Amino acid sequence: MSAAAPATATAAWGADPYAEALRSGRGPLFLRRSDGWLLPLEVERWCAGPDAADRAVLRRCEGAVLDIGCGPGRLVAGLAALGRRALGIDVSPAAVARTAATGGTALHRSVFDPLPGEGSWGTALLLDGNIGIGGDPRALLARSAQLVARPGLLLVETTPADVDERVQVRVERGCPGGRGTPGEPFPWARVGTPALLRHAAATGWTAVEQWSHAGPPDQSPGGAERCFVALRRRPPAPVPACRDAAVRHSSHTAESANSAAVSSSQRPRNTPAGRPVAAS
Protein backbone atom coordinates (compact mmCIF):
# COMPACT_ATOMS: atom_id res chain seq x y z
CA MET A 1 0.00 0.00 0.00
CA SER A 2 1.22 3.51 -0.73
CA ALA A 3 2.24 5.92 2.02
CA ALA A 4 -0.85 8.04 1.37
CA ALA A 5 -4.46 6.96 1.71
CA PRO A 6 -6.14 6.23 -1.63
CA ALA A 7 -7.93 9.31 -2.93
CA THR A 8 -11.05 7.25 -3.58
CA ALA A 9 -11.33 6.31 0.10
CA THR A 10 -10.86 9.91 1.22
CA ALA A 11 -13.53 11.07 -1.23
CA ALA A 12 -15.94 8.31 -0.19
CA TRP A 13 -15.78 9.05 3.53
CA GLY A 14 -15.56 12.80 3.04
CA ALA A 15 -18.68 13.22 0.91
CA ASP A 16 -22.32 12.16 0.93
CA PRO A 17 -23.86 9.87 2.07
CA TYR A 18 -21.48 9.42 5.04
CA ALA A 19 -21.32 13.15 5.74
CA GLU A 20 -25.11 13.41 5.65
CA ALA A 21 -25.47 10.55 8.15
CA LEU A 22 -22.98 12.15 10.55
CA ARG A 23 -24.64 15.55 10.33
CA SER A 24 -28.03 14.03 11.12
CA GLY A 25 -26.70 11.46 13.58
CA ARG A 26 -28.86 8.77 12.00
CA GLY A 27 -28.66 5.91 9.54
CA PRO A 28 -29.30 3.62 7.91
CA LEU A 29 -25.81 3.53 6.40
CA PHE A 30 -23.98 0.56 4.89
CA LEU A 31 -20.81 -0.61 3.26
CA ARG A 32 -21.89 -2.46 0.11
CA ARG A 33 -19.57 -5.06 -1.35
CA SER A 34 -19.44 -5.60 -5.11
CA ASP A 35 -21.46 -8.82 -4.75
CA GLY A 36 -24.28 -6.94 -3.00
CA TRP A 37 -23.42 -7.99 0.57
CA LEU A 38 -24.13 -5.21 3.10
CA LEU A 39 -22.29 -4.30 6.30
CA PRO A 40 -24.44 -2.02 8.51
CA LEU A 41 -22.60 0.98 9.95
CA GLU A 42 -23.66 1.92 13.47
CA VAL A 43 -24.13 5.65 12.99
CA GLU A 44 -26.44 6.14 15.98
CA ARG A 45 -23.99 4.43 18.35
CA TRP A 46 -21.05 6.36 16.93
CA CYS A 47 -22.89 9.67 17.38
CA ALA A 48 -23.87 8.89 20.99
CA GLY A 49 -21.58 9.02 24.03
CA PRO A 50 -19.19 6.18 24.95
CA ASP A 51 -21.02 3.01 25.95
CA ALA A 52 -19.87 0.34 28.41
CA ALA A 53 -17.65 -1.38 25.83
CA ASP A 54 -16.08 1.95 24.87
CA ARG A 55 -15.43 2.85 28.50
CA ALA A 56 -13.63 -0.46 29.01
CA VAL A 57 -11.34 0.53 26.14
CA LEU A 58 -10.77 4.03 27.48
CA ARG A 59 -9.79 2.66 30.91
CA ARG A 60 -6.97 0.75 29.25
CA CYS A 61 -5.50 3.80 27.49
CA GLU A 62 -2.06 4.96 28.54
CA GLY A 63 -0.59 8.44 28.07
CA ALA A 64 -1.70 10.64 25.18
CA VAL A 65 -4.21 8.93 22.86
CA LEU A 66 -4.50 9.05 19.07
CA ASP A 67 -7.89 7.91 17.74
CA ILE A 68 -7.39 6.76 14.13
CA GLY A 69 -10.59 7.22 12.14
CA CYS A 70 -12.30 9.02 15.02
CA GLY A 71 -15.63 9.47 13.21
CA PRO A 72 -17.99 11.80 15.12
CA GLY A 73 -15.56 11.79 18.05
CA ARG A 74 -17.30 10.12 20.97
CA LEU A 75 -14.03 8.53 22.19
CA VAL A 76 -11.95 11.69 21.83
CA ALA A 77 -14.61 13.71 23.64
CA GLY A 78 -14.89 11.03 26.31
CA LEU A 79 -11.14 11.15 26.95
CA ALA A 80 -11.16 14.95 27.02
CA ALA A 81 -13.93 14.85 29.64
CA LEU A 82 -11.63 12.69 31.77
CA GLY A 83 -8.85 15.25 31.44
CA ARG A 84 -6.82 13.07 29.09
CA ARG A 85 -4.88 14.40 26.12
CA ALA A 86 -6.43 12.95 22.97
CA LEU A 87 -6.45 13.72 19.26
CA GLY A 88 -8.72 12.29 16.59
CA ILE A 89 -7.91 12.06 12.90
CA ASP A 90 -10.40 11.41 10.12
CA VAL A 91 -10.62 11.87 6.35
CA SER A 92 -14.18 13.19 6.68
CA PRO A 93 -14.57 16.94 7.30
CA ALA A 94 -18.04 16.22 8.72
CA ALA A 95 -16.50 13.84 11.29
CA VAL A 96 -13.87 16.39 12.31
CA ALA A 97 -16.54 19.11 12.67
CA ARG A 98 -18.76 16.88 14.79
CA THR A 99 -15.82 15.88 17.01
CA ALA A 100 -15.03 19.54 17.67
CA ALA A 101 -18.71 20.23 18.42
CA THR A 102 -18.69 17.52 21.12
CA GLY A 103 -15.63 18.93 22.87
CA GLY A 104 -12.90 16.85 21.25
CA THR A 105 -9.90 17.81 19.14
CA ALA A 106 -9.51 16.37 15.65
CA LEU A 107 -7.57 16.91 12.43
CA HIS A 108 -8.69 16.31 8.85
CA ARG A 109 -5.94 13.78 8.06
CA SER A 110 -5.39 10.26 6.85
CA VAL A 111 -3.39 7.97 9.11
CA PHE A 112 -0.88 7.76 6.26
CA ASP A 113 -0.34 11.54 6.24
CA PRO A 114 2.34 13.22 8.39
CA LEU A 115 0.87 13.53 11.90
CA PRO A 116 1.74 15.44 15.07
CA GLY A 117 3.77 13.61 17.69
CA GLU A 118 4.76 10.63 15.53
CA GLY A 119 6.56 8.09 17.67
CA SER A 120 5.38 9.60 20.97
CA TRP A 121 1.72 8.61 21.42
CA GLY A 122 1.09 6.42 24.44
CA THR A 123 -1.94 4.71 22.88
CA ALA A 124 -3.51 4.51 19.43
CA LEU A 125 -7.08 3.34 18.79
CA LEU A 126 -8.47 1.38 15.84
CA LEU A 127 -12.09 0.82 16.84
CA ASP A 128 -15.42 0.46 15.02
CA GLY A 129 -13.91 -1.63 12.22
CA ASN A 130 -11.10 0.84 11.52
CA ILE A 131 -8.57 -1.98 11.22
CA GLY A 132 -10.09 -2.12 7.72
CA ILE A 133 -8.77 1.33 6.74
CA GLY A 134 -6.94 1.15 3.41
CA GLY A 135 -7.78 -2.51 2.84
CA ASP A 136 -4.33 -3.66 4.07
CA PRO A 137 -4.19 -4.50 7.80
CA ARG A 138 -0.44 -5.13 7.82
CA ALA A 139 0.29 -1.76 6.25
CA LEU A 140 -1.99 -0.10 8.81
CA LEU A 141 -0.40 -1.96 11.73
CA ALA A 142 3.09 -1.07 10.49
CA ARG A 143 2.08 2.59 10.18
CA SER A 144 0.55 2.52 13.68
CA ALA A 145 3.86 1.22 15.03
CA GLN A 146 5.49 4.40 13.72
CA LEU A 147 3.02 6.55 15.64
CA VAL A 148 3.21 5.19 19.19
CA ALA A 149 6.13 5.31 21.58
CA ARG A 150 7.94 2.15 22.57
CA PRO A 151 6.37 0.22 24.29
CA GLY A 152 3.10 1.97 23.38
CA LEU A 153 -0.33 0.39 23.11
CA LEU A 154 -2.60 -0.19 20.13
CA LEU A 155 -6.20 -1.08 21.02
CA VAL A 156 -7.98 -2.76 18.12
CA GLU A 157 -11.58 -3.81 17.66
CA THR A 158 -11.90 -6.96 15.56
CA THR A 159 -14.77 -8.65 13.74
CA PRO A 160 -16.43 -11.31 15.96
CA ALA A 161 -16.24 -13.84 13.10
CA ASP A 162 -12.97 -15.54 12.15
CA VAL A 163 -12.49 -13.63 8.92
CA ASP A 164 -9.59 -12.09 6.99
CA GLU A 165 -10.81 -10.48 3.79
CA ARG A 166 -9.92 -7.63 1.44
CA VAL A 167 -12.83 -6.14 -0.46
CA GLN A 168 -13.95 -3.18 -2.54
CA VAL A 169 -16.91 -1.39 -0.95
CA ARG A 170 -19.07 1.70 -1.32
CA VAL A 171 -20.68 3.80 1.40
CA GLU A 172 -24.41 3.67 0.80
CA ARG A 173 -27.33 5.26 2.58
CA GLY A 174 -30.77 3.75 2.36
CA CYS A 175 -32.74 0.65 3.21
CA PRO A 176 -31.08 -2.75 2.65
CA GLY A 177 -33.46 -3.38 -0.25
CA GLY A 178 -32.51 -0.22 -2.11
CA ARG A 179 -29.26 1.32 -3.28
CA GLY A 180 -29.83 4.90 -2.25
CA THR A 181 -26.98 7.13 -3.48
CA PRO A 182 -23.71 5.14 -3.32
CA GLY A 183 -20.28 6.72 -2.90
CA GLU A 184 -17.13 5.85 -4.82
CA PRO A 185 -15.66 2.33 -4.36
CA PHE A 186 -12.59 1.98 -2.15
CA PRO A 187 -10.57 -0.84 -0.52
CA TRP A 188 -11.60 -2.13 2.89
CA ALA A 189 -10.72 -5.09 5.12
CA ARG A 190 -12.50 -7.19 7.71
CA VAL A 191 -10.30 -8.90 10.28
CA GLY A 192 -11.18 -11.29 13.09
CA THR A 193 -9.01 -11.82 16.15
CA PRO A 194 -6.99 -14.84 14.84
CA ALA A 195 -6.07 -12.94 11.67
CA LEU A 196 -5.21 -9.80 13.61
CA LEU A 197 -2.81 -11.76 15.82
CA ARG A 198 -1.02 -13.09 12.74
CA HIS A 199 -0.73 -9.64 11.16
CA ALA A 200 0.38 -8.10 14.46
CA ALA A 201 3.17 -10.62 14.97
CA ALA A 202 4.49 -9.83 11.49
CA THR A 203 4.56 -6.06 12.09
CA GLY A 204 6.30 -5.66 15.43
CA TRP A 205 3.39 -6.01 17.87
CA THR A 206 2.84 -8.39 20.78
CA ALA A 207 -0.69 -9.22 21.95
CA VAL A 208 -1.07 -8.56 25.68
CA GLU A 209 -4.83 -8.90 26.20
CA GLN A 210 -8.03 -10.04 24.47
CA TRP A 211 -11.56 -9.38 25.65
CA SER A 212 -15.12 -9.10 24.37
CA HIS A 213 -18.22 -7.26 25.41
CA ALA A 214 -21.79 -8.35 24.79
CA GLY A 215 -24.31 -5.53 25.14
CA PRO A 216 -28.07 -5.46 24.59
CA PRO A 217 -28.92 -7.11 21.25
CA ASP A 218 -30.80 -4.04 20.04
CA GLN A 219 -27.67 -1.85 20.17
CA SER A 220 -25.71 -3.50 17.37
CA PRO A 221 -26.33 -5.87 14.47
CA GLY A 222 -25.50 -9.51 15.02
CA GLY A 223 -26.09 -9.70 18.77
CA ALA A 224 -23.96 -6.72 19.87
CA GLU A 225 -20.80 -8.70 20.62
CA ARG A 226 -17.71 -6.55 20.29
CA CYS A 227 -14.22 -8.05 20.37
CA PHE A 228 -10.98 -6.28 21.26
CA VAL A 229 -7.24 -6.92 21.32
CA ALA A 230 -4.56 -4.90 23.09
CA LEU A 231 -1.21 -4.90 21.30
CA ARG A 232 2.06 -3.55 22.62
CA ARG A 233 5.01 -2.46 20.50
CA ARG A 234 7.67 -5.13 20.63
CA PRO A 235 10.98 -3.98 22.20
CA PRO A 236 14.09 -4.03 20.01
CA ALA A 237 15.62 -7.47 19.58
CA PRO A 238 18.49 -8.04 22.06
CA VAL A 239 22.04 -8.44 20.77
CA PRO A 240 22.82 -12.19 20.63
CA ALA A 241 25.11 -13.33 23.46
CA CYS A 242 27.77 -14.73 21.09
CA ARG A 243 27.86 -11.51 19.12
CA ASP A 244 28.04 -9.50 22.34
CA ALA A 245 30.97 -11.63 23.54
CA ALA A 246 32.74 -11.18 20.21
CA VAL A 247 32.31 -7.41 20.46
CA ARG A 248 33.71 -7.43 24.00
CA HIS A 249 36.66 -9.62 22.95
CA SER A 250 37.41 -7.39 19.97
CA SER A 251 37.23 -4.30 22.16
CA HIS A 252 39.49 -5.88 24.80
CA THR A 253 42.05 -6.91 22.15
CA ALA A 254 42.12 -3.43 20.66
CA GLU A 255 42.50 -1.84 24.08
CA SER A 256 45.37 -4.20 24.97
CA ALA A 257 47.18 -3.43 21.74
CA ASN A 258 46.71 0.30 22.26
CA SER A 259 47.95 0.04 25.85
CA ALA A 260 51.07 -1.83 24.73
CA ALA A 261 51.78 0.79 22.09
CA VAL A 262 51.43 3.62 24.60
CA SER A 263 53.66 1.85 27.13
CA SER A 264 56.32 1.29 24.46
CA SER A 265 56.27 4.93 23.40
CA GLN A 266 56.62 6.04 27.00
CA ARG A 267 59.48 3.60 27.85
CA PRO A 268 62.96 5.28 28.14
CA ARG A 269 64.95 4.59 25.05
CA ASN A 270 68.54 3.14 25.23
CA THR A 271 70.50 5.98 23.58
CA PRO A 272 74.18 6.92 23.81
CA ALA A 273 75.06 9.31 26.64
CA GLY A 274 74.81 12.95 25.72
CA ARG A 275 72.54 12.30 22.63
CA PRO A 276 69.07 13.71 23.02
CA VAL A 277 66.07 11.52 22.38
CA ALA A 278 64.39 12.59 19.17
CA ALA A 279 60.90 13.91 19.60
CA SER A 280 58.28 11.38 18.57
Coordinates of C-alpha atoms in Angstrom, one line a residue:
M1 CA 0.0 0.0 0.0
S2 CA 1.2 3.5 -0.7
A3 CA 2.2 5.9 2.0
A4 CA -0.8 8.0 1.4
A5 CA -4.5 7.0 1.7
P6 CA -6.1 6.2 -1.6
A7 CA -7.9 9.3 -2.9
T8 CA -11.1 7.3 -3.6
A9 CA -11.3 6.3 0.1
T10 CA -10.9 9.9 1.2
A11 CA -13.5 11.1 -1.2
A12 CA -15.9 8.3 -0.2
W13 CA -15.8 9.1 3.5
G14 CA -15.6 12.8 3.0
A15 CA -18.7 13.2 0.9
D16 CA -22.3 12.2 0.9
P17 CA -23.9 9.9 2.1
Y18 CA -21.5 9.4 5.0
A19 CA -21.3 13.1 5.7
E20 CA -25.1 13.4 5.7
A21 CA -25.5 10.6 8.1
L22 CA -23.0 12.1 10.6
R23 CA -24.6 15.5 10.3
S24 CA -28.0 14.0 11.1
G25 CA -26.7 11.5 13.6
R26 CA -28.9 8.8 12.0
G27 CA -28.7 5.9 9.5
P28 CA -29.3 3.6 7.9
L29 CA -25.8 3.5 6.4
F30 CA -24.0 0.6 4.9
L31 CA -20.8 -0.6 3.3
R32 CA -21.9 -2.5 0.1
R33 CA -19.6 -5.1 -1.3
S34 CA -19.4 -5.6 -5.1
D35 CA -21.5 -8.8 -4.7
G36 CA -24.3 -6.9 -3.0
W37 CA -23.4 -8.0 0.6
L38 CA -24.1 -5.2 3.1
L39 CA -22.3 -4.3 6.3
P40 CA -24.4 -2.0 8.5
L41 CA -22.6 1.0 9.9
E42 CA -23.7 1.9 13.5
V43 CA -24.1 5.7 13.0
E44 CA -26.4 6.1 16.0
R45 CA -24.0 4.4 18.4
W46 CA -21.0 6.4 16.9
C47 CA -22.9 9.7 17.4
A48 CA -23.9 8.9 21.0
G49 CA -21.6 9.0 24.0
P50 CA -19.2 6.2 24.9
D51 CA -21.0 3.0 26.0
A52 CA -19.9 0.3 28.4
A53 CA -17.7 -1.4 25.8
D54 CA -16.1 2.0 24.9
R55 CA -15.4 2.9 28.5
A56 CA -13.6 -0.5 29.0
V57 CA -11.3 0.5 26.1
L58 CA -10.8 4.0 27.5
R59 CA -9.8 2.7 30.9
R60 CA -7.0 0.8 29.2
C61 CA -5.5 3.8 27.5
E62 CA -2.1 5.0 28.5
G63 CA -0.6 8.4 28.1
A64 CA -1.7 10.6 25.2
V65 CA -4.2 8.9 22.9
L66 CA -4.5 9.1 19.1
D67 CA -7.9 7.9 17.7
I68 CA -7.4 6.8 14.1
G69 CA -10.6 7.2 12.1
C70 CA -12.3 9.0 15.0
G71 CA -15.6 9.5 13.2
P72 CA -18.0 11.8 15.1
G73 CA -15.6 11.8 18.1
R74 CA -17.3 10.1 21.0
L75 CA -14.0 8.5 22.2
V76 CA -11.9 11.7 21.8
A77 CA -14.6 13.7 23.6
G78 CA -14.9 11.0 26.3
L79 CA -11.1 11.1 26.9
A80 CA -11.2 15.0 27.0
A81 CA -13.9 14.8 29.6
L82 CA -11.6 12.7 31.8
G83 CA -8.8 15.2 31.4
R84 CA -6.8 13.1 29.1
R85 CA -4.9 14.4 26.1
A86 CA -6.4 13.0 23.0
L87 CA -6.5 13.7 19.3
G88 CA -8.7 12.3 16.6
I89 CA -7.9 12.1 12.9
D90 CA -10.4 11.4 10.1
V91 CA -10.6 11.9 6.4
S92 CA -14.2 13.2 6.7
P93 CA -14.6 16.9 7.3
A94 CA -18.0 16.2 8.7
A95 CA -16.5 13.8 11.3
V96 CA -13.9 16.4 12.3
A97 CA -16.5 19.1 12.7
R98 CA -18.8 16.9 14.8
T99 CA -15.8 15.9 17.0
A100 CA -15.0 19.5 17.7
A101 CA -18.7 20.2 18.4
T102 CA -18.7 17.5 21.1
G103 CA -15.6 18.9 22.9
G104 CA -12.9 16.9 21.3
T105 CA -9.9 17.8 19.1
A106 CA -9.5 16.4 15.6
L107 CA -7.6 16.9 12.4
H108 CA -8.7 16.3 8.8
R109 CA -5.9 13.8 8.1
S110 CA -5.4 10.3 6.9
V111 CA -3.4 8.0 9.1
F112 CA -0.9 7.8 6.3
D113 CA -0.3 11.5 6.2
P114 CA 2.3 13.2 8.4
L115 CA 0.9 13.5 11.9
P116 CA 1.7 15.4 15.1
G117 CA 3.8 13.6 17.7
E118 CA 4.8 10.6 15.5
G119 CA 6.6 8.1 17.7
S120 CA 5.4 9.6 21.0
W121 CA 1.7 8.6 21.4
G122 CA 1.1 6.4 24.4
T123 CA -1.9 4.7 22.9
A124 CA -3.5 4.5 19.4
L125 CA -7.1 3.3 18.8
L126 CA -8.5 1.4 15.8
L127 CA -12.1 0.8 16.8
D128 CA -15.4 0.5 15.0
G129 CA -13.9 -1.6 12.2
N130 CA -11.1 0.8 11.5
I131 CA -8.6 -2.0 11.2
G132 CA -10.1 -2.1 7.7
I133 CA -8.8 1.3 6.7
G134 CA -6.9 1.1 3.4
G135 CA -7.8 -2.5 2.8
D136 CA -4.3 -3.7 4.1
P137 CA -4.2 -4.5 7.8
R138 CA -0.4 -5.1 7.8
A139 CA 0.3 -1.8 6.3
L140 CA -2.0 -0.1 8.8
L141 CA -0.4 -2.0 11.7
A142 CA 3.1 -1.1 10.5
R143 CA 2.1 2.6 10.2
S144 CA 0.6 2.5 13.7
A145 CA 3.9 1.2 15.0
Q146 CA 5.5 4.4 13.7
L147 CA 3.0 6.6 15.6
V148 CA 3.2 5.2 19.2
A149 CA 6.1 5.3 21.6
R150 CA 7.9 2.1 22.6
P151 CA 6.4 0.2 24.3
G152 CA 3.1 2.0 23.4
L153 CA -0.3 0.4 23.1
L154 CA -2.6 -0.2 20.1
L155 CA -6.2 -1.1 21.0
V156 CA -8.0 -2.8 18.1
E157 CA -11.6 -3.8 17.7
T158 CA -11.9 -7.0 15.6
T159 CA -14.8 -8.6 13.7
P160 CA -16.4 -11.3 16.0
A161 CA -16.2 -13.8 13.1
D162 CA -13.0 -15.5 12.2
V163 CA -12.5 -13.6 8.9
D164 CA -9.6 -12.1 7.0
E165 CA -10.8 -10.5 3.8
R166 CA -9.9 -7.6 1.4
V167 CA -12.8 -6.1 -0.5
Q168 CA -13.9 -3.2 -2.5
V169 CA -16.9 -1.4 -0.9
R170 CA -19.1 1.7 -1.3
V171 CA -20.7 3.8 1.4
E172 CA -24.4 3.7 0.8
R173 CA -27.3 5.3 2.6
G174 CA -30.8 3.7 2.4
C175 CA -32.7 0.6 3.2
P176 CA -31.1 -2.8 2.6
G177 CA -33.5 -3.4 -0.3
G178 CA -32.5 -0.2 -2.1
R179 CA -29.3 1.3 -3.3
G180 CA -29.8 4.9 -2.3
T181 CA -27.0 7.1 -3.5
P182 CA -23.7 5.1 -3.3
G183 CA -20.3 6.7 -2.9
E184 CA -17.1 5.9 -4.8
P185 CA -15.7 2.3 -4.4
F186 CA -12.6 2.0 -2.2
P187 CA -10.6 -0.8 -0.5
W188 CA -11.6 -2.1 2.9
A189 CA -10.7 -5.1 5.1
R190 CA -12.5 -7.2 7.7
V191 CA -10.3 -8.9 10.3
G192 CA -11.2 -11.3 13.1
T193 CA -9.0 -11.8 16.1
P194 CA -7.0 -14.8 14.8
A195 CA -6.1 -12.9 11.7
L196 CA -5.2 -9.8 13.6
L197 CA -2.8 -11.8 15.8
R198 CA -1.0 -13.1 12.7
H199 CA -0.7 -9.6 11.2
A200 CA 0.4 -8.1 14.5
A201 CA 3.2 -10.6 15.0
A202 CA 4.5 -9.8 11.5
T203 CA 4.6 -6.1 12.1
G204 CA 6.3 -5.7 15.4
W205 CA 3.4 -6.0 17.9
T206 CA 2.8 -8.4 20.8
A207 CA -0.7 -9.2 21.9
V208 CA -1.1 -8.6 25.7
E209 CA -4.8 -8.9 26.2
Q210 CA -8.0 -10.0 24.5
W211 CA -11.6 -9.4 25.6
S212 CA -15.1 -9.1 24.4
H213 CA -18.2 -7.3 25.4
A214 CA -21.8 -8.4 24.8
G215 CA -24.3 -5.5 25.1
P216 CA -28.1 -5.5 24.6
P217 CA -28.9 -7.1 21.2
D218 CA -30.8 -4.0 20.0
Q219 CA -27.7 -1.8 20.2
S220 CA -25.7 -3.5 17.4
P221 CA -26.3 -5.9 14.5
G222 CA -25.5 -9.5 15.0
G223 CA -26.1 -9.7 18.8
A224 CA -24.0 -6.7 19.9
E225 CA -20.8 -8.7 20.6
R226 CA -17.7 -6.6 20.3
C227 CA -14.2 -8.0 20.4
F228 CA -11.0 -6.3 21.3
V229 CA -7.2 -6.9 21.3
A230 CA -4.6 -4.9 23.1
L231 CA -1.2 -4.9 21.3
R232 CA 2.1 -3.6 22.6
R233 CA 5.0 -2.5 20.5
R234 CA 7.7 -5.1 20.6
P235 CA 11.0 -4.0 22.2
P236 CA 14.1 -4.0 20.0
A237 CA 15.6 -7.5 19.6
P238 CA 18.5 -8.0 22.1
V239 CA 22.0 -8.4 20.8
P240 CA 22.8 -12.2 20.6
A241 CA 25.1 -13.3 23.5
C242 CA 27.8 -14.7 21.1
R243 CA 27.9 -11.5 19.1
D244 CA 28.0 -9.5 22.3
A245 CA 31.0 -11.6 23.5
A246 CA 32.7 -11.2 20.2
V247 CA 32.3 -7.4 20.5
R248 CA 33.7 -7.4 24.0
H249 CA 36.7 -9.6 23.0
S250 CA 37.4 -7.4 20.0
S251 CA 37.2 -4.3 22.2
H252 CA 39.5 -5.9 24.8
T253 CA 42.1 -6.9 22.2
A254 CA 42.1 -3.4 20.7
E255 CA 42.5 -1.8 24.1
S256 CA 45.4 -4.2 25.0
A257 CA 47.2 -3.4 21.7
N258 CA 46.7 0.3 22.3
S259 CA 47.9 0.0 25.8
A260 CA 51.1 -1.8 24.7
A261 CA 51.8 0.8 22.1
V262 CA 51.4 3.6 24.6
S263 CA 53.7 1.9 27.1
S264 CA 56.3 1.3 24.5
S265 CA 56.3 4.9 23.4
Q266 CA 56.6 6.0 27.0
R267 CA 59.5 3.6 27.9
P268 CA 63.0 5.3 28.1
R269 CA 65.0 4.6 25.1
N270 CA 68.5 3.1 25.2
T271 CA 70.5 6.0 23.6
P272 CA 74.2 6.9 23.8
A273 CA 75.1 9.3 26.6
G274 CA 74.8 12.9 25.7
R275 CA 72.5 12.3 22.6
P276 CA 69.1 13.7 23.0
V277 CA 66.1 11.5 22.4
A278 CA 64.4 12.6 19.2
A279 CA 60.9 13.9 19.6
S280 CA 58.3 11.4 18.6

